[in-house]
């Protein structure tokens, strides 16, 4: 889940610059913040609607919605939008296109049978998003960085279902790396992992993986293993 708004403005960056380095607690999010602005803008793949929309009752509260089948690169996925939310399918696709190709399997996992795919809701009780291997729910303003965080939950849960020690190993990695991922990630290990998922996506997109690996080598190797190991179920 994520409550914060990942949004930076020139004003806040200027303010951050005015605070002395001593007062700022170093973390990975602050280190790679400059990558947010252009995140995903260079991805060449475009998502296309294969079919739909079909009328559905969405998983959250059986709210009326519409569901589309979508192709993005090699990935076949679903996107569902709640009827009461004023949001166009093309706006949703533009956001998903920003994610690195290796993250698309999270969209495929939440598009398995009896799931809504990437689902947009008017309201998630104050949260920007919720992610698990069963759903990836977003509000209208959830951007591609929030989606990269939620992909972390989707992929981690899929791997944990086969490798139950995944989060225990992640806790050991946090300890070994001796650097905070973000203030939000400091709260609990599975949020630390989801925050690392978004920062890794930024560094992959912005060609800063070597720098990220140097700062947080244990998280880095474990996250790459999770990205590789998480697999969608085979279509029946
Ligand atoms: Zn989260």
PDB file of C-alpha atoms and ligand atoms in Angstrom:
ATOM      1  CA  UNK A   1       0.000   0.000   0.000  1.00  0.00           C
ATOM      2  CA  UNK A   2       1.129   3.549  -0.393  1.00  0.00           C
ATOM      3  CA  UNK A   3      -0.289   6.729   1.101  1.00  0.00           C
ATOM      4  CA  UNK A   4       2.276   9.276   0.160  1.00  0.00           C
ATOM      5  CA  UNK A   5       2.225  11.306  -3.015  1.00  0.00           C
ATOM      6  CA  UNK A   6       5.447  10.897  -4.922  1.00  0.00           C
ATOM      7  CA  UNK A   7       5.599  14.307  -6.440  1.00  0.00           C
ATOM      8  CA  UNK A   8       8.506  16.683  -6.551  1.00  0.00           C
ATOM      9  CA  UNK A   9       8.505  20.241  -7.686  1.00  0.00           C
ATOM     10  CA  UNK A  10      11.312  22.628  -8.405  1.00  0.00           C
ATOM     11  CA  UNK A  11      10.284  24.503  -5.273  1.00  0.00           C
ATOM     12  CA  UNK A  12      10.662  21.511  -2.980  1.00  0.00           C
ATOM     13  CA  UNK A  13      13.956  20.546  -4.601  1.00  0.00           C
ATOM     14  CA  UNK A  14      15.248  24.061  -4.025  1.00  0.00           C
ATOM     15  CA  UNK A  15      14.146  23.860  -0.403  1.00  0.00           C
ATOM     16  CA  UNK A  16      15.827  20.482   0.023  1.00  0.00           C
ATOM     17  CA  UNK A  17      19.008  21.957  -1.407  1.00  0.00           C
ATOM     18  CA  UNK A  18      18.939  24.694   1.191  1.00  0.00           C
ATOM     19  CA  UNK A  19      18.962  22.196   4.051  1.00  0.00           C
ATOM     20  CA  UNK A  20      22.501  21.236   4.968  1.00  0.00           C
ATOM     21  CA  UNK A  21      23.703  17.740   4.177  1.00  0.00           C
ATOM     22  CA  UNK A  22      24.088  17.112   7.897  1.00  0.00           C
ATOM     23  CA  UNK A  23      20.390  17.595   8.546  1.00  0.00           C
ATOM     24  CA  UNK A  24      19.315  15.352   5.688  1.00  0.00           C
ATOM     25  CA  UNK A  25      19.236  11.676   6.465  1.00  0.00           C
ATOM     26  CA  UNK A  26      20.701   9.933   3.445  1.00  0.00           C
ATOM     27  CA  UNK A  27      18.478   7.390   1.817  1.00  0.00           C
ATOM     28  CA  UNK A  28      18.113   5.793  -1.597  1.00  0.00           C
ATOM     29  CA  UNK A  29      14.957   7.699  -2.485  1.00  0.00           C
ATOM     30  CA  UNK A  30      16.631  11.085  -1.990  1.00  0.00           C
ATOM     31  CA  UNK A  31      19.777   9.953  -3.789  1.00  0.00           C
ATOM     32  CA  UNK A  32      17.883   9.092  -6.976  1.00  0.00           C
ATOM     33  CA  UNK A  33      15.072  11.667  -6.797  1.00  0.00           C
ATOM     34  CA  UNK A  34      16.269  13.459  -9.941  1.00  0.00           C
ATOM     35  CA  UNK A  35      15.262  10.405 -12.004  1.00  0.00           C
ATOM     36  CA  UNK A  36      11.548  10.880 -11.270  1.00  0.00           C
ATOM     37  CA  UNK A  37      10.924  13.638 -13.778  1.00  0.00           C
ATOM     38  CA  UNK A  38      11.684  11.686 -16.961  1.00  0.00           C
ATOM     39  CA  UNK A  39      10.710   8.258 -15.645  1.00  0.00           C
ATOM     40  CA  UNK A  40       9.543   5.989 -18.447  1.00  0.00           C
ATOM     41  CA  UNK A  41       9.373   8.677 -21.100  1.00  0.00           C
ATOM     42  CA  UNK A  42      11.825   6.873 -23.377  1.00  0.00           C
ATOM     43  CA  UNK A  43      10.087   3.485 -23.433  1.00  0.00           C
ATOM     44  CA  UNK A  44       9.283   2.661 -27.063  1.00  0.00           C
ATOM     45  CA  UNK A  45       6.510   0.055 -26.511  1.00  0.00           C
ATOM     46  CA  UNK A  46       2.924   1.242 -26.780  1.00  0.00           C
ATOM     47  CA  UNK A  47      -0.039  -0.524 -25.198  1.00  0.00           C
ATOM     48  CA  UNK A  48      -2.924  -1.456 -27.467  1.00  0.00           C
ATOM     49  CA  UNK A  49      -6.479  -2.475 -26.633  1.00  0.00           C
ATOM     50  CA  UNK A  50      -7.153  -6.017 -27.894  1.00  0.00           C
ATOM     51  CA  UNK A  51     -10.787  -6.172 -26.844  1.00  0.00           C
ATOM     52  CA  UNK A  52     -13.385  -4.598 -24.604  1.00  0.00           C
ATOM     53  CA  UNK A  53     -14.672  -2.981 -22.725  1.00  0.00           C
ATOM     54  CA  UNK A  54     -16.869  -5.563 -21.054  1.00  0.00           C
ATOM     55  CA  UNK A  55     -19.128  -4.733 -18.133  1.00  0.00           C
ATOM     56  CA  UNK A  56     -17.865  -6.184 -14.842  1.00  0.00           C
ATOM     57  CA  UNK A  57     -18.497  -6.109 -11.128  1.00  0.00           C
ATOM     58  CA  UNK A  58     -15.128  -5.134  -9.715  1.00  0.00           C
ATOM     59  CA  UNK A  59     -13.510  -7.191  -6.966  1.00  0.00           C
ATOM     60  CA  UNK A  60     -13.580  -4.342  -4.488  1.00  0.00           C
ATOM     61  CA  UNK A  61     -17.182  -4.074  -3.310  1.00  0.00           C
ATOM     62  CA  UNK A  62     -18.608  -5.393  -6.601  1.00  0.00           C
ATOM     63  CA  UNK A  63     -18.519  -1.843  -7.880  1.00  0.00           C
ATOM     64  CA  UNK A  64     -19.673  -1.514 -11.524  1.00  0.00           C
ATOM     65  CA  UNK A  65     -16.779  -1.125 -13.960  1.00  0.00           C
ATOM     66  CA  UNK A  66     -15.453  -1.799 -17.455  1.00  0.00           C
ATOM     67  CA  UNK A  67     -12.625  -4.150 -18.335  1.00  0.00           C
ATOM     68  CA  UNK A  68     -10.307  -4.095 -21.362  1.00  0.00           C
ATOM     69  CA  UNK A  69      -7.834  -6.711 -22.636  1.00  0.00           C
ATOM     70  CA  UNK A  70      -4.545  -5.022 -23.450  1.00  0.00           C
ATOM     71  CA  UNK A  71      -1.276  -5.976 -25.133  1.00  0.00           C
ATOM     72  CA  UNK A  72       1.931  -4.255 -24.017  1.00  0.00           C
ATOM     73  CA  UNK A  73       5.039  -5.747 -25.609  1.00  0.00           C
ATOM     74  CA  UNK A  74       4.901  -9.468 -24.813  1.00  0.00           C
ATOM     75  CA  UNK A  75       2.495  -8.948 -21.919  1.00  0.00           C
ATOM     76  CA  UNK A  76      -1.262  -9.604 -22.154  1.00  0.00           C
ATOM     77  CA  UNK A  77      -3.059  -7.879 -19.317  1.00  0.00           C
ATOM     78  CA  UNK A  78      -6.358  -6.445 -18.178  1.00  0.00           C
ATOM     79  CA  UNK A  79      -7.221  -2.902 -17.182  1.00  0.00           C
ATOM     80  CA  UNK A  80     -10.461  -2.209 -15.299  1.00  0.00           C
ATOM     81  CA  UNK A  81     -11.889   1.231 -14.539  1.00  0.00           C
ATOM     82  CA  UNK A  82     -14.671   1.886 -12.050  1.00  0.00           C
ATOM     83  CA  UNK A  83     -17.680   3.465 -13.781  1.00  0.00           C
ATOM     84  CA  UNK A  84     -17.901   6.336 -11.336  1.00  0.00           C
ATOM     85  CA  UNK A  85     -14.279   7.329 -11.983  1.00  0.00           C
ATOM     86  CA  UNK A  86     -13.779   9.862 -14.756  1.00  0.00           C
ATOM     87  CA  UNK A  87     -10.674   8.384 -16.374  1.00  0.00           C
ATOM     88  CA  UNK A  88      -9.975   7.327 -19.956  1.00  0.00           C
ATOM     89  CA  UNK A  89      -8.417   3.958 -20.802  1.00  0.00           C
ATOM     90  CA  UNK A  90      -5.712   5.739 -22.836  1.00  0.00           C
ATOM     91  CA  UNK A  91      -4.629   7.694 -19.744  1.00  0.00           C
ATOM     92  CA  UNK A  92      -4.243   4.401 -17.858  1.00  0.00           C
ATOM     93  CA  UNK A  93      -2.239   2.822 -20.673  1.00  0.00           C
ATOM     94  CA  UNK A  94       0.100   5.820 -20.907  1.00  0.00           C
ATOM     95  CA  UNK A  95       1.001   5.256 -17.256  1.00  0.00           C
ATOM     96  CA  UNK A  96       1.594   1.518 -17.628  1.00  0.00           C
ATOM     97  CA  UNK A  97       3.823   2.129 -20.671  1.00  0.00           C
ATOM     98  CA  UNK A  98       6.275   3.981 -18.404  1.00  0.00           C
ATOM     99  CA  UNK A  99       7.180   0.890 -16.376  1.00  0.00           C
ATOM    100  CA  UNK A 100      10.310  -1.037 -17.388  1.00  0.00           C
ATOM    101  CA  UNK A 101       9.437  -4.130 -19.489  1.00  0.00           C
ATOM    102  CA  UNK A 102      10.687  -6.462 -16.723  1.00  0.00           C
ATOM    103  CA  UNK A 103       7.935  -5.129 -14.406  1.00  0.00           C
ATOM    104  CA  UNK A 104       5.087  -5.988 -16.781  1.00  0.00           C
ATOM    105  CA  UNK A 105       4.806  -9.490 -15.367  1.00  0.00           C
ATOM    106  CA  UNK A 106       3.232  -7.885 -12.284  1.00  0.00           C
ATOM    107  CA  UNK A 107       0.410  -6.696 -14.565  1.00  0.00           C
ATOM    108  CA  UNK A 108       0.081 -10.198 -15.999  1.00  0.00           C
ATOM    109  CA  UNK A 109      -0.060 -11.766 -12.510  1.00  0.00           C
ATOM    110  CA  UNK A 110      -2.925  -9.496 -11.427  1.00  0.00           C
ATOM    111  CA  UNK A 111      -4.678 -10.271 -14.734  1.00  0.00           C
ATOM    112  CA  UNK A 112      -4.946 -14.011 -14.048  1.00  0.00           C
ATOM    113  CA  UNK A 113      -8.412 -15.623 -13.997  1.00  0.00           C
ATOM    114  CA  UNK A 114     -10.976 -13.983 -11.703  1.00  0.00           C
ATOM    115  CA  UNK A 115      -8.802 -10.897 -11.173  1.00  0.00           C
ATOM    116  CA  UNK A 116      -9.406  -7.362 -12.473  1.00  0.00           C
ATOM    117  CA  UNK A 117      -5.920  -6.661 -13.791  1.00  0.00           C
ATOM    118  CA  UNK A 118      -4.711  -3.135 -13.131  1.00  0.00           C
ATOM    119  CA  UNK A 119      -7.799  -1.597 -11.541  1.00  0.00           C
ATOM    120  CA  UNK A 120      -8.567   2.092 -11.159  1.00  0.00           C
ATOM    121  CA  UNK A 121     -10.985   3.193  -8.428  1.00  0.00           C
ATOM    122  CA  UNK A 122     -12.421   6.542  -7.441  1.00  0.00           C
ATOM    123  CA  UNK A 123     -11.409   6.015  -3.831  1.00  0.00           C
ATOM    124  CA  UNK A 124      -9.279   3.587  -1.826  1.00  0.00           C
ATOM    125  CA  UNK A 125     -10.082   5.000   1.609  1.00  0.00           C
ATOM    126  CA  UNK A 126      -7.338   7.590   1.425  1.00  0.00           C
ATOM    127  CA  UNK A 127      -4.622   5.373  -0.041  1.00  0.00           C
ATOM    128  CA  UNK A 128      -3.061   5.987  -3.464  1.00  0.00           C
ATOM    129  CA  UNK A 129      -2.831   2.300  -4.208  1.00  0.00           C
ATOM    130  CA  UNK A 130      -2.990  -1.274  -2.929  1.00  0.00           C
ATOM    131  CA  UNK A 131      -0.976  -4.136  -4.373  1.00  0.00           C
ATOM    132  CA  UNK A 132      -0.844  -7.880  -3.843  1.00  0.00           C
ATOM    133  CA  UNK A 133      -0.601 -10.916  -6.103  1.00  0.00           C
ATOM    134  CA  UNK A 134      -4.413 -10.795  -6.342  1.00  0.00           C
ATOM    135  CA  UNK A 135      -4.964  -7.126  -7.208  1.00  0.00           C
ATOM    136  CA  UNK A 136      -3.241  -3.907  -8.210  1.00  0.00           C
ATOM    137  CA  UNK A 137      -5.637  -1.116  -7.291  1.00  0.00           C
ATOM    138  CA  UNK A 138      -4.932   2.528  -8.043  1.00  0.00           C
ATOM    139  CA  UNK A 139      -6.647   5.885  -7.680  1.00  0.00           C
ATOM    140  CA  UNK A 140      -6.834   8.410 -10.506  1.00  0.00           C
ATOM    141  CA  UNK A 141      -3.710  10.321  -9.468  1.00  0.00           C
ATOM    142  CA  UNK A 142      -1.466   7.317  -8.824  1.00  0.00           C
ATOM    143  CA  UNK A 143       1.494   7.814 -11.136  1.00  0.00           C
ATOM    144  CA  UNK A 144       3.984   5.402 -12.695  1.00  0.00           C
ATOM    145  CA  UNK A 145       6.251   5.606  -9.633  1.00  0.00           C
ATOM    146  CA  UNK A 146       3.415   4.508  -7.363  1.00  0.00           C
ATOM    147  CA  UNK A 147       2.732   1.668  -9.800  1.00  0.00           C
ATOM    148  CA  UNK A 148       6.420   0.620  -9.604  1.00  0.00           C
ATOM    149  CA  UNK A 149       6.034   0.433  -5.797  1.00  0.00           C
ATOM    150  CA  UNK A 150       2.896  -1.701  -6.069  1.00  0.00           C
ATOM    151  CA  UNK A 151       4.584  -4.016  -8.593  1.00  0.00           C
ATOM    152  CA  UNK A 152       7.041  -4.693  -5.764  1.00  0.00           C
ATOM    153  CA  UNK A 153       4.215  -6.068  -3.594  1.00  0.00           C
ATOM    154  CA  UNK A 154       2.789  -8.126  -6.469  1.00  0.00           C
ATOM    155  CA  UNK A 155       6.106  -9.740  -7.395  1.00  0.00           C
ATOM    156  CA  UNK A 156       7.268 -10.286  -3.805  1.00  0.00           C
ATOM    157  CA  UNK A 157       4.007 -12.006  -2.858  1.00  0.00           C
ATOM    158  CA  UNK A 158       4.168 -14.260  -5.907  1.00  0.00           C
ATOM    159  CA  UNK A 159       7.720 -15.322  -5.005  1.00  0.00           C
ATOM    160  CA  UNK A 160       6.938 -15.656  -1.273  1.00  0.00           C
ATOM    161  CA  UNK A 161       4.135 -18.095  -2.124  1.00  0.00           C
ATOM    162  CA  UNK A 162       6.841 -20.441  -3.469  1.00  0.00           C
ATOM    163  CA  UNK A 163       9.776 -19.296  -1.307  1.00  0.00           C
ATOM    164  CA  UNK A 164       8.376 -18.471   2.169  1.00  0.00           C
ATOM    165  CA  UNK A 165      11.677 -17.093   3.480  1.00  0.00           C
ATOM    166  CA  UNK A 166      11.763 -14.230   0.973  1.00  0.00           C
ATOM    167  CA  UNK A 167      10.837 -11.489   3.442  1.00  0.00           C
ATOM    168  CA  UNK A 168      13.069 -12.881   6.177  1.00  0.00           C
ATOM    169  CA  UNK A 169      15.957 -12.733   3.726  1.00  0.00           C
ATOM    170  CA  UNK A 170      14.959  -9.203   2.796  1.00  0.00           C
ATOM    171  CA  UNK A 171      15.160  -8.164   6.469  1.00  0.00           C
ATOM    172  CA  UNK A 172      18.700  -9.505   6.575  1.00  0.00           C
ATOM    173  CA  UNK A 173      19.528  -7.519   3.437  1.00  0.00           C
ATOM    174  CA  UNK A 174      18.206  -4.300   5.032  1.00  0.00           C
ATOM    175  CA  UNK A 175      20.474  -4.890   8.001  1.00  0.00           C
ATOM    176  CA  UNK A 176      23.515  -5.743   5.888  1.00  0.00           C
ATOM    177  CA  UNK A 177      23.174  -2.776   3.524  1.00  0.00           C
ATOM    178  CA  UNK A 178      23.088  -0.220   6.355  1.00  0.00           C
ATOM    179  CA  UNK A 179      21.209   2.384   4.335  1.00  0.00           C
ATOM    180  CA  UNK A 180      17.577   3.458   4.457  1.00  0.00           C
ATOM    181  CA  UNK A 181      15.533   3.065   1.296  1.00  0.00           C
ATOM    182  CA  UNK A 182      13.051   5.831   2.239  1.00  0.00           C
ATOM    183  CA  UNK A 183      11.189   7.125   5.273  1.00  0.00           C
ATOM    184  CA  UNK A 184       8.131   5.124   4.214  1.00  0.00           C
ATOM    185  CA  UNK A 185      10.197   1.995   3.687  1.00  0.00           C
ATOM    186  CA  UNK A 186      11.666   2.297   7.201  1.00  0.00           C
ATOM    187  CA  UNK A 187       8.288   1.357   8.663  1.00  0.00           C
ATOM    188  CA  UNK A 188       8.228  -2.341   7.789  1.00  0.00           C
ATOM    189  CA  UNK A 189      10.198  -4.812   5.634  1.00  0.00           C
ATOM    190  CA  UNK A 190       7.585  -5.426   2.926  1.00  0.00           C
ATOM    191  CA  UNK A 191       7.258  -1.659   2.359  1.00  0.00           C
ATOM    192  CA  UNK A 192      11.046  -1.339   2.266  1.00  0.00           C
ATOM    193  CA  UNK A 193      10.978  -3.944  -0.502  1.00  0.00           C
ATOM    194  CA  UNK A 194       8.226  -2.138  -2.435  1.00  0.00           C
ATOM    195  CA  UNK A 195      10.102   1.147  -2.118  1.00  0.00           C
ATOM    196  CA  UNK A 196      13.234  -0.563  -3.421  1.00  0.00           C
ATOM    197  CA  UNK A 197      11.160  -1.861  -6.340  1.00  0.00           C
ATOM    198  CA  UNK A 198      10.281   1.707  -7.337  1.00  0.00           C
ATOM    199  CA  UNK A 199      13.814   3.020  -6.859  1.00  0.00           C
ATOM    200  CA  UNK A 200      15.250   0.112  -8.870  1.00  0.00           C
ATOM    201  CA  UNK A 201      12.758   0.902 -11.658  1.00  0.00           C
ATOM    202  CA  UNK A 202      13.949   4.536 -11.648  1.00  0.00           C
ATOM    203  CA  UNK A 203      17.601   3.475 -11.772  1.00  0.00           C
ATOM    204  CA  UNK A 204      16.949   0.906 -14.505  1.00  0.00           C
ATOM    205  CA  UNK A 205      15.137   3.537 -16.548  1.00  0.00           C
ATOM    206  CA  UNK A 206      17.726   6.226 -15.807  1.00  0.00           C
ATOM    207  CA  UNK A 207      20.779   3.989 -16.283  1.00  0.00           C
ATOM    208  CA  UNK A 208      21.923   4.245 -12.677  1.00  0.00           C
ATOM    209  CA  UNK A 209      21.858   0.570 -11.684  1.00  0.00           C
ATOM    210  CA  UNK A 210      25.589   0.426 -10.948  1.00  0.00           C
ATOM    211  CA  UNK A 211      25.228   3.300  -8.481  1.00  0.00           C
ATOM    212  CA  UNK A 212      22.231   1.642  -6.808  1.00  0.00           C
ATOM    213  CA  UNK A 213      24.056  -1.685  -6.559  1.00  0.00           C
ATOM    214  CA  UNK A 214      27.040   0.003  -4.906  1.00  0.00           C
ATOM    215  CA  UNK A 215      24.825   1.652  -2.267  1.00  0.00           C
ATOM    216  CA  UNK A 216      22.579  -1.318  -1.470  1.00  0.00           C
ATOM    217  CA  UNK A 217      24.167  -4.521  -2.797  1.00  0.00           C
ATOM    218  CA  UNK A 218      22.152  -7.082  -0.817  1.00  0.00           C
ATOM    219  CA  UNK A 219      18.769  -5.579  -1.611  1.00  0.00           C
ATOM    220  CA  UNK A 220      19.911  -5.193  -5.220  1.00  0.00           C
ATOM    221  CA  UNK A 221      20.768  -8.862  -5.738  1.00  0.00           C
ATOM    222  CA  UNK A 222      17.673 -10.071  -3.880  1.00  0.00           C
ATOM    223  CA  UNK A 223      15.377  -7.778  -5.857  1.00  0.00           C
ATOM    224  CA  UNK A 224      16.856  -8.965  -9.151  1.00  0.00           C
ATOM    225  CA  UNK A 225      16.271 -12.564  -8.013  1.00  0.00           C
ATOM    226  CA  UNK A 226      12.623 -11.743  -7.169  1.00  0.00           C
ATOM    227  CA  UNK A 227      12.118 -10.018 -10.539  1.00  0.00           C
ATOM    228  CA  UNK A 228      13.443 -13.119 -12.254  1.00  0.00           C
ATOM    229  CA  UNK A 229      11.622 -15.713 -10.117  1.00  0.00           C
ATOM    230  CA  UNK A 230       8.121 -14.176 -10.109  1.00  0.00           C
ATOM    231  CA  UNK A 231       6.074 -15.939 -12.768  1.00  0.00           C
ATOM    232  CA  UNK A 232       2.481 -15.536 -13.911  1.00  0.00           C
ATOM    233  CA  UNK A 233       0.410 -18.742 -13.918  1.00  0.00           C
ATOM    234  CA  UNK A 234       0.161 -20.420 -17.271  1.00  0.00           C
ATOM    235  CA  UNK A 235      -3.069 -19.526 -19.045  1.00  0.00           C
ATOM    236  CA  UNK A 236      -5.497 -22.502 -19.002  1.00  0.00           C
TER     237      UNK A 236
HETATM  238 ZN1  LIG B   1       3.234  -0.493  -0.245  1.00  0.00          ZN
END
